[in-house]
Coordinates of C-alpha atoms and ligand atoms in Angstrom, one line a residue:
Chain A
M1 CA 0.0 0.1 -0.1
I2 CA 2.7 2.4 1.0
E3 CA 6.2 2.8 -0.6
Q4 CA 7.9 0.4 1.8
E5 CA 6.3 -2.0 4.3
P6 CA 7.7 -1.4 7.8
T7 CA 9.2 -4.4 9.5
D8 CA 7.2 -5.7 12.6
D9 CA 10.0 -4.2 14.9
G10 CA 9.7 -0.8 13.0
L11 CA 5.9 -1.1 13.6
M12 CA 6.2 -1.8 17.2
A13 CA 8.6 1.2 17.7
E14 CA 6.0 3.4 15.7
L15 CA 3.4 2.1 17.9
A16 CA 5.4 2.7 21.1
A17 CA 5.8 6.1 19.8
Q18 CA 1.9 6.6 19.7
R19 CA 1.8 7.0 15.9
L20 CA -1.8 6.2 15.1
P21 CA -0.9 5.0 11.2
A22 CA 1.2 2.2 12.8
L23 CA -1.9 0.9 14.5
G24 CA -3.7 0.7 11.3
T25 CA -1.0 -1.0 9.6
L26 CA -0.8 -3.6 12.5
Y27 CA -4.4 -4.2 11.9
D28 CA -4.0 -4.7 8.4
R29 CA -1.3 -7.2 9.0
Y30 CA -2.8 -9.4 11.7
G31 CA -6.4 -8.1 12.3
R32 CA -7.9 -10.8 10.2
L33 CA -5.8 -13.5 12.1
A34 CA -6.7 -12.0 15.4
Y35 CA -10.4 -12.0 14.6
A36 CA -10.1 -15.6 13.4
L37 CA -8.6 -16.8 16.6
A38 CA -11.0 -14.7 18.7
Y39 CA -14.0 -16.0 16.6
R40 CA -12.6 -19.5 16.9
I41 CA -12.5 -19.4 20.5
L42 CA -15.7 -17.5 21.3
G43 CA -17.7 -18.8 18.3
E44 CA -19.6 -15.5 17.9
A45 CA -19.0 -12.7 15.7
Q46 CA -19.9 -9.9 18.3
A47 CA -18.0 -11.2 21.0
A48 CA -15.1 -11.8 18.6
E49 CA -15.1 -8.3 17.3
D50 CA -15.1 -6.8 20.8
V51 CA -12.2 -8.8 21.8
V52 CA -10.2 -7.7 18.7
H53 CA -11.1 -4.2 19.5
D54 CA -10.0 -4.3 22.9
A55 CA -6.8 -6.3 22.2
F56 CA -5.6 -3.8 19.6
L57 CA -6.4 -1.0 22.0
L58 CA -4.4 -2.9 24.8
A59 CA -1.5 -3.2 22.1
W60 CA -1.8 0.5 21.5
R61 CA -1.5 1.4 25.0
G62 CA 0.9 -1.3 26.1
A63 CA 3.3 -1.0 23.1
G64 CA 6.0 0.6 25.6
S65 CA 6.1 -2.6 27.3
Y66 CA 6.8 -4.8 24.2
R67 CA 10.1 -6.5 24.3
R68 CA 11.5 -8.1 21.1
E69 CA 13.6 -10.6 23.0
R70 CA 10.3 -12.1 24.6
G71 CA 8.8 -12.8 21.4
N72 CA 7.7 -11.1 18.1
A73 CA 5.0 -8.7 17.4
R74 CA 2.6 -11.3 15.9
G75 CA 3.1 -13.5 19.1
W76 CA 2.7 -10.8 21.3
L77 CA -0.4 -9.5 19.6
L78 CA -1.9 -12.8 19.3
S79 CA -1.2 -13.7 22.9
I80 CA -3.1 -10.6 23.9
V81 CA -5.9 -11.9 21.8
H82 CA -6.0 -15.3 23.1
H83 CA -6.0 -14.1 26.6
R84 CA -8.6 -11.8 26.4
A85 CA -10.7 -14.2 24.5
V86 CA -10.2 -16.9 26.9
D87 CA -11.0 -14.7 29.9
V88 CA -14.2 -13.9 28.2
L89 CA -15.0 -17.3 27.5
R90 CA -14.2 -18.5 31.1
R91 CA -16.6 -15.7 32.2
K92 CA -19.2 -17.2 30.5
T93 CA -20.7 -20.7 31.2
A94 CA -23.4 -21.3 28.5
F95 CA -21.1 -21.9 25.5
R96 CA -17.7 -23.9 24.8
P97 CA -16.3 -24.2 21.3
A98 CA -16.8 -27.6 19.8
P99 CA -13.9 -29.4 18.0
L100 CA -12.2 -27.8 14.9
E101 CA -14.7 -29.6 12.4
A102 CA -17.6 -27.5 13.9
A103 CA -15.8 -24.3 13.3
E104 CA -15.2 -25.3 9.7
L105 CA -19.0 -25.8 9.3
R106 CA -19.7 -22.4 10.8
A107 CA -17.1 -20.8 8.6
G108 CA -18.6 -22.4 5.5
D109 CA -21.6 -19.9 6.0
A110 CA -19.4 -17.1 5.4
D111 CA -17.4 -18.6 2.3
T112 CA -16.0 -16.4 -0.3
A113 CA -13.5 -16.9 -3.0
E114 CA -10.9 -15.5 -0.9
E115 CA -11.9 -17.7 2.1
A116 CA -11.8 -20.6 0.2
A117 CA -8.2 -19.8 -1.2
R118 CA -7.2 -19.4 2.3
N119 CA -8.7 -22.5 3.4
V120 CA -6.7 -24.5 0.7
E121 CA -3.5 -22.6 1.7
H122 CA -4.0 -23.8 5.4
Q123 CA -5.0 -27.3 4.5
G124 CA -1.5 -28.4 5.0
V125 CA -1.7 -27.3 8.7
R126 CA -5.2 -29.0 9.4
R127 CA -3.8 -32.2 7.9
V128 CA -0.9 -32.2 10.2
L129 CA -3.5 -31.9 13.0
E130 CA -5.8 -34.8 11.6
T131 CA -2.5 -37.2 11.7
L132 CA -2.5 -36.7 15.4
P133 CA -4.2 -39.4 17.5
E134 CA -7.7 -38.1 18.7
A135 CA -6.7 -37.8 22.2
Q136 CA -3.7 -35.7 21.5
R137 CA -5.5 -33.5 19.0
R138 CA -8.4 -33.0 21.2
T139 CA -6.2 -32.2 24.2
I140 CA -4.4 -29.4 22.2
E141 CA -7.6 -28.0 20.8
L142 CA -9.6 -27.9 24.1
A143 CA -6.7 -26.1 25.8
Y144 CA -5.9 -23.7 23.2
F145 CA -9.2 -23.0 21.7
G146 CA -11.4 -24.1 24.5
G147 CA -9.6 -22.2 27.2
Y148 CA -9.4 -25.2 29.5
T149 CA -6.6 -25.4 32.1
Q150 CA -4.7 -28.7 32.7
V151 CA -7.0 -29.7 35.7
E152 CA -10.1 -29.1 34.0
L153 CA -9.0 -31.0 30.9
A154 CA -8.1 -34.0 33.3
A155 CA -11.6 -33.7 34.8
L156 CA -13.2 -33.2 31.4
M157 CA -11.4 -36.1 29.7
G158 CA -11.3 -38.4 32.7
V159 CA -7.6 -38.7 32.8
P160 CA -4.7 -38.0 35.3
L161 CA -2.9 -34.6 35.2
G162 CA 0.2 -36.1 33.9
T163 CA -1.7 -37.6 30.8
V164 CA -3.0 -34.3 29.9
K165 CA 0.6 -32.9 30.0
G166 CA 1.9 -35.9 28.3
R167 CA -0.5 -35.6 25.4
M168 CA 0.3 -32.1 24.7
R169 CA 4.0 -32.7 24.8
I170 CA 3.7 -35.5 22.3
G171 CA 1.1 -33.9 20.2
L172 CA 2.9 -30.8 19.8
Q173 CA 6.4 -32.7 19.1
K174 CA 4.6 -34.3 16.2
M175 CA 3.1 -31.1 14.9
R176 CA 6.5 -29.6 14.9
R177 CA 8.0 -32.2 13.2
A178 CA 5.3 -32.5 10.7
L179 CA 5.2 -28.7 10.1
E180 CA 8.9 -28.7 9.1
H181 CA 7.5 -30.7 5.9
V182 CA 4.5 -28.6 5.1
P183 CA 5.4 -25.9 2.4
Chain B
M1 CA 17.1 -22.0 39.7
S2 CA 14.3 -24.7 38.9
H3 CA 13.4 -24.7 35.2
A4 CA 10.0 -24.3 33.6
I5 CA 10.6 -26.9 30.8
D6 CA 8.0 -29.3 32.3
D7 CA 5.3 -26.8 32.1
L8 CA 6.1 -25.1 28.7
E9 CA 3.5 -27.0 26.7
L10 CA 0.8 -26.1 29.2
Y11 CA 2.2 -22.6 29.0
V12 CA 2.0 -22.0 25.3
L13 CA -1.4 -23.5 25.0
G14 CA -2.7 -21.4 27.9
A15 CA -3.5 -24.4 30.0
L16 CA -1.9 -23.1 33.1
P17 CA -4.1 -21.3 35.7
R18 CA -3.3 -17.6 35.5
D19 CA -1.0 -17.5 38.5
A20 CA 1.0 -20.5 37.4
E21 CA 1.3 -18.8 34.0
R22 CA 2.8 -15.8 35.8
V23 CA 5.4 -17.9 37.5
V24 CA 6.6 -19.3 33.9
A25 CA 6.5 -16.0 32.3
D26 CA 8.7 -14.6 35.0
H27 CA 11.3 -17.5 34.7
L28 CA 11.3 -16.9 30.9
T29 CA 12.4 -13.4 31.4
V30 CA 15.7 -14.8 33.2
C31 CA 16.3 -18.2 31.6
V32 CA 17.4 -18.4 27.8
E33 CA 17.2 -22.1 27.8
C34 CA 13.5 -22.3 28.7
L35 CA 12.8 -19.1 26.5
T36 CA 14.4 -20.8 23.5
E37 CA 12.2 -24.1 23.9
A38 CA 9.0 -21.9 24.6
R39 CA 9.7 -20.0 21.5
A40 CA 9.8 -23.2 19.4
L41 CA 6.8 -24.5 21.0
E42 CA 4.9 -21.1 20.4
S43 CA 5.8 -21.3 16.6
T44 CA 4.0 -24.7 16.5
V45 CA 1.0 -23.2 18.3
W46 CA 0.7 -20.6 15.6
A47 CA 0.3 -23.3 13.3
L48 CA -3.0 -23.6 15.0
Q49 CA -3.9 -20.0 14.4
D50 CA -3.2 -20.6 10.8
A51 CA -5.6 -23.6 10.7
L52 CA -8.6 -21.4 11.5
P53 CA -11.3 -21.1 9.3
A54 CA -13.3 -18.1 10.2
P55 CA -15.3 -15.2 8.3
P56 CA -13.4 -12.0 7.8
P57 CA -13.7 -9.4 10.4
P58 CA -16.5 -6.8 9.9
A59 CA -15.2 -3.9 7.6
A60 CA -16.1 -1.4 10.2
L61 CA -13.8 -2.9 13.0
R62 CA -10.8 -1.1 11.9
D63 CA -12.1 2.3 11.9
R64 CA -13.6 1.5 15.2
I65 CA -10.3 0.6 16.7
L66 CA -8.5 3.6 15.1
A67 CA -11.2 6.0 16.5
A68 CA -11.0 4.6 20.1
A69 CA -7.3 4.7 20.0
D70 CA -7.4 8.3 18.9
R71 CA -9.4 9.3 22.1
P72 CA -7.8 9.6 25.3
A73 CA -7.8 6.4 27.5
A74 CA -11.3 5.5 28.2
A75 CA -12.6 3.6 31.3
G76 CA -13.6 0.3 31.4
L77 CA -10.7 -1.2 29.5
P78 CA -8.2 -3.1 31.9
A79 CA -4.6 -2.5 31.9
L80 CA -2.3 -4.6 29.7
P81 CA -1.8 -7.8 31.3
G82 CA 1.8 -9.3 31.6
R83 CA 0.4 -12.4 30.2
H84 CA -2.7 -12.9 32.3
V85 CA -5.6 -11.4 34.0
S86 CA -7.9 -13.0 36.6
A87 CA -8.3 -16.4 37.7
S88 CA -10.9 -18.5 36.4
T89 CA -13.6 -20.2 38.3
Y90 CA -16.2 -21.0 35.8
A91 CA -14.2 -22.8 33.4
L92 CA -14.9 -26.3 34.8
A93 CA -18.5 -25.5 35.2
A94 CA -18.6 -25.0 31.4
A95 CA -16.5 -28.1 30.9
V96 CA -19.0 -30.1 32.8
L97 CA -21.8 -28.5 30.9
A98 CA -20.2 -29.2 27.5
L99 CA -19.6 -32.8 28.5
A100 CA -23.4 -33.2 29.4
V101 CA -24.2 -31.3 26.0
L102 CA -22.2 -33.7 24.2
S103 CA -23.7 -36.7 25.9
V104 CA -27.3 -36.0 25.2
G105 CA -27.2 -33.5 22.1
A106 CA -30.4 -31.4 21.4
L107 CA -32.8 -33.6 23.5
R108 CA -31.8 -32.1 26.8
Q109 CA -34.5 -30.2 28.4
V110 CA -33.7 -26.5 29.1
D111 CA -34.5 -26.8 32.8
T112 CA -32.4 -29.7 33.2
L113 CA -29.8 -28.0 31.5
R114 CA -30.1 -24.8 33.8
A115 CA -29.9 -26.9 36.9
E116 CA -26.6 -28.6 35.6
I117 CA -25.3 -25.0 34.9
D118 CA -26.0 -24.0 38.4
E119 CA -24.4 -27.2 40.0
S120 CA -21.6 -26.8 37.5
R121 CA -20.9 -23.5 38.8
A122 CA -20.8 -24.6 42.2
I123 CA -18.3 -27.3 41.3
G124 CA -16.3 -24.7 39.3
L125 CA -16.0 -22.5 42.3
R126 CA -14.7 -25.3 44.5
V127 CA -12.3 -26.9 41.9
S128 CA -10.7 -23.4 41.6
Q129 CA -9.2 -23.5 45.0
P130 CA -5.6 -24.7 45.4
G131 CA -5.2 -28.0 46.8
K132 CA -4.4 -31.8 46.0
T133 CA -6.1 -34.0 43.6
W134 CA -6.3 -37.5 43.0
Y135 CA -7.9 -39.2 40.1
M136 CA -9.6 -42.4 40.2
S137 CA -10.3 -44.5 37.3
G138 CA -12.9 -47.3 36.8
I139 CA -11.6 -50.9 36.6
D140 CA -12.9 -54.0 35.0
R141 CA -16.4 -53.5 33.9
W142 CA -16.6 -49.8 34.9
Q143 CA -13.8 -48.8 32.5
G144 CA -14.2 -45.5 31.2
I145 CA -15.9 -43.9 34.3
G146 CA -13.8 -42.0 36.9
G147 CA -13.7 -39.3 39.6
M148 CA -11.5 -36.7 40.6
L149 CA -10.9 -36.2 44.2
Y150 CA -10.4 -32.6 45.3
A151 CA -8.9 -31.9 48.7
P152 CA -8.8 -28.1 48.7
Q153 CA -6.7 -26.4 51.3
G154 CA -8.9 -25.6 54.3
S155 CA -12.3 -27.1 53.1
P156 CA -13.6 -30.6 53.0
A157 CA -12.6 -32.8 50.4
F158 CA -15.1 -33.8 47.5
V159 CA -15.0 -35.9 44.3
V160 CA -16.2 -35.0 40.8
F161 CA -17.5 -38.1 39.0
H162 CA -17.9 -38.5 35.4
D163 CA -20.0 -41.1 33.5
L164 CA -21.2 -42.9 36.6
A165 CA -24.4 -44.8 36.1
P166 CA -26.9 -44.9 38.9
A167 CA -26.1 -47.6 41.3
P168 CA -28.0 -51.0 41.1
Q169 CA -31.2 -51.5 43.0
G170 CA -30.5 -52.2 46.6
Q171 CA -26.8 -51.0 46.3
I172 CA -24.9 -47.8 46.8
Y173 CA -21.6 -46.3 45.9
T174 CA -19.1 -45.7 48.8
I175 CA -16.0 -43.8 48.8
W176 CA -13.3 -45.0 50.8
L177 CA -9.8 -43.4 51.7
V178 CA -6.7 -46.0 52.2
D179 CA -3.9 -45.3 54.2
A180 CA -0.2 -46.5 53.8
E181 CA -0.7 -49.7 55.9
G182 CA -3.8 -50.5 53.5
R183 CA -6.3 -49.6 56.1
W184 CA -9.7 -48.7 54.4
V185 CA -11.7 -45.9 56.1
R186 CA -15.3 -45.6 55.1
G187 CA -16.5 -42.2 53.5
S188 CA -19.8 -41.2 52.3
S189 CA -22.3 -43.3 50.3
F190 CA -24.6 -42.2 47.5
A191 CA -26.8 -43.8 44.9
A192 CA -26.0 -41.4 41.9
G193 CA -28.9 -40.4 39.7
E194 CA -29.2 -38.9 36.3
G195 CA -26.6 -36.5 34.8
R196 CA -23.2 -37.5 33.4
V197 CA -21.4 -35.5 36.0
R198 CA -21.8 -35.2 39.9
M199 CA -20.2 -33.9 42.8
V200 CA -20.1 -35.8 46.2
D201 CA -18.5 -34.8 49.4
V202 CA -15.8 -37.4 50.7
G203 CA -17.3 -37.0 54.2
V204 CA -14.1 -37.7 56.0
P205 CA -10.7 -35.7 56.3
V206 CA -8.1 -37.0 53.5
A207 CA -5.2 -36.1 55.6
G208 CA -3.0 -39.1 56.4
F209 CA -4.3 -41.2 53.4
D210 CA -2.7 -41.9 50.4
R211 CA -5.1 -43.6 48.1
C212 CA -8.9 -43.4 47.4
A213 CA -11.5 -45.6 46.0
V214 CA -15.1 -46.2 45.4
T215 CA -16.9 -49.5 45.7
L216 CA -20.5 -50.8 45.5
E217 CA -21.9 -51.8 48.7
T218 CA -25.1 -53.3 50.0
R219 CA -24.8 -51.6 53.5
A220 CA -24.3 -47.9 54.4
E221 CA -21.9 -48.8 57.2
G222 CA -19.4 -51.5 58.2
K223 CA -16.4 -52.9 56.3
R224 CA -15.8 -52.9 52.7
E225 CA -17.7 -56.0 51.0
G226 CA -18.4 -55.0 47.6
P227 CA -16.4 -54.8 44.2
I228 CA -14.2 -51.9 43.7
V229 CA -15.5 -49.6 41.0
M230 CA -12.6 -47.2 40.6
Q231 CA -9.3 -46.4 42.5
S232 CA -6.6 -44.1 42.5
R233 CA -3.1 -45.0 41.7
F234 CA -0.6 -45.0 44.4
Y235 CA 1.5 -42.0 44.6
Ligands
ZN1 ZN1 14.8 -22.5 32.6

């Protein structure tokens, strides 16, 4: 859009200096991903919009506390979105997200050509997930998208605490290895 | 310095309680070894984000954010969390509810559901307290059912059971605590009714015991006679 796209680090420096256009650029870069994450966790458009709104404002006001060595801008921003969405989710009792397949069904309602292209693009990642044994995949999904803690997962899945951790560890290791081969 | 390696998977997936999460986050500021591993795990977790199908955000959201940022800090928005905000109390409640919903689908009556939400909320509040836990898994023909005994600091212990069918006519489930010498001490008895998940008070203090079990008994008192339905492992 502009002559030169700033790096994420440059963007964060601009943000810390409270230059508003940098916030717009950050949104252009990660707004869609942030919304997808919030939507996936909350399963509802309005709540997801509010979470993304608040997360970007938090990023705007907290940019001064961002430290490159703690993680990059994307990780930092998305962790704010994740935390905020999970906190909202945990305050509600009436809704908990279904496994990934349900989200795919929901997303189908709003399908566009762009969306379809994006889905193809990310099929590799989902294939990786699908290669995991059901128990590992569900543990990872319920933790990350469901906002469940280890103790809650143990109770929910009827397994000891150590098993929850073990499934996460092995599942993430498998994902990491498999992702090395995904283009 | 004790490392955080053991908790990093839980950490990157957000599955630690917020206070434990803060401990890990603090450790990562001073330990390159753990930080390196955490970063590697994080990039794997990002792949989960990439796998997300979702509708695009509403077009007006960008303007809404920029307009809000352009105003002086408004009240109502909490300060930026280090990596966390408040502790969860209702998560298990929702987990329990989700389990119930999964099990019965759309047939569940609304009032039953509401009652379960209320009960789940009570469970969630109690489970959120710090304390020790023992998991009992069903054995023999009771495989697949189980119960988590929670012994919160300073308040009575209780068990959250899942998938427990009502006791057969004339029998009752009985909770037992077992000490290091293999002595069985009787806790409370119950019949278990409808609902996939239920909470039962243990009925006796758990201090001094290192195992627990549930049996099916025909009498509400006396020695253990019936078969073991589930038991914890020896720790
Ligand atoms: Zn360390």
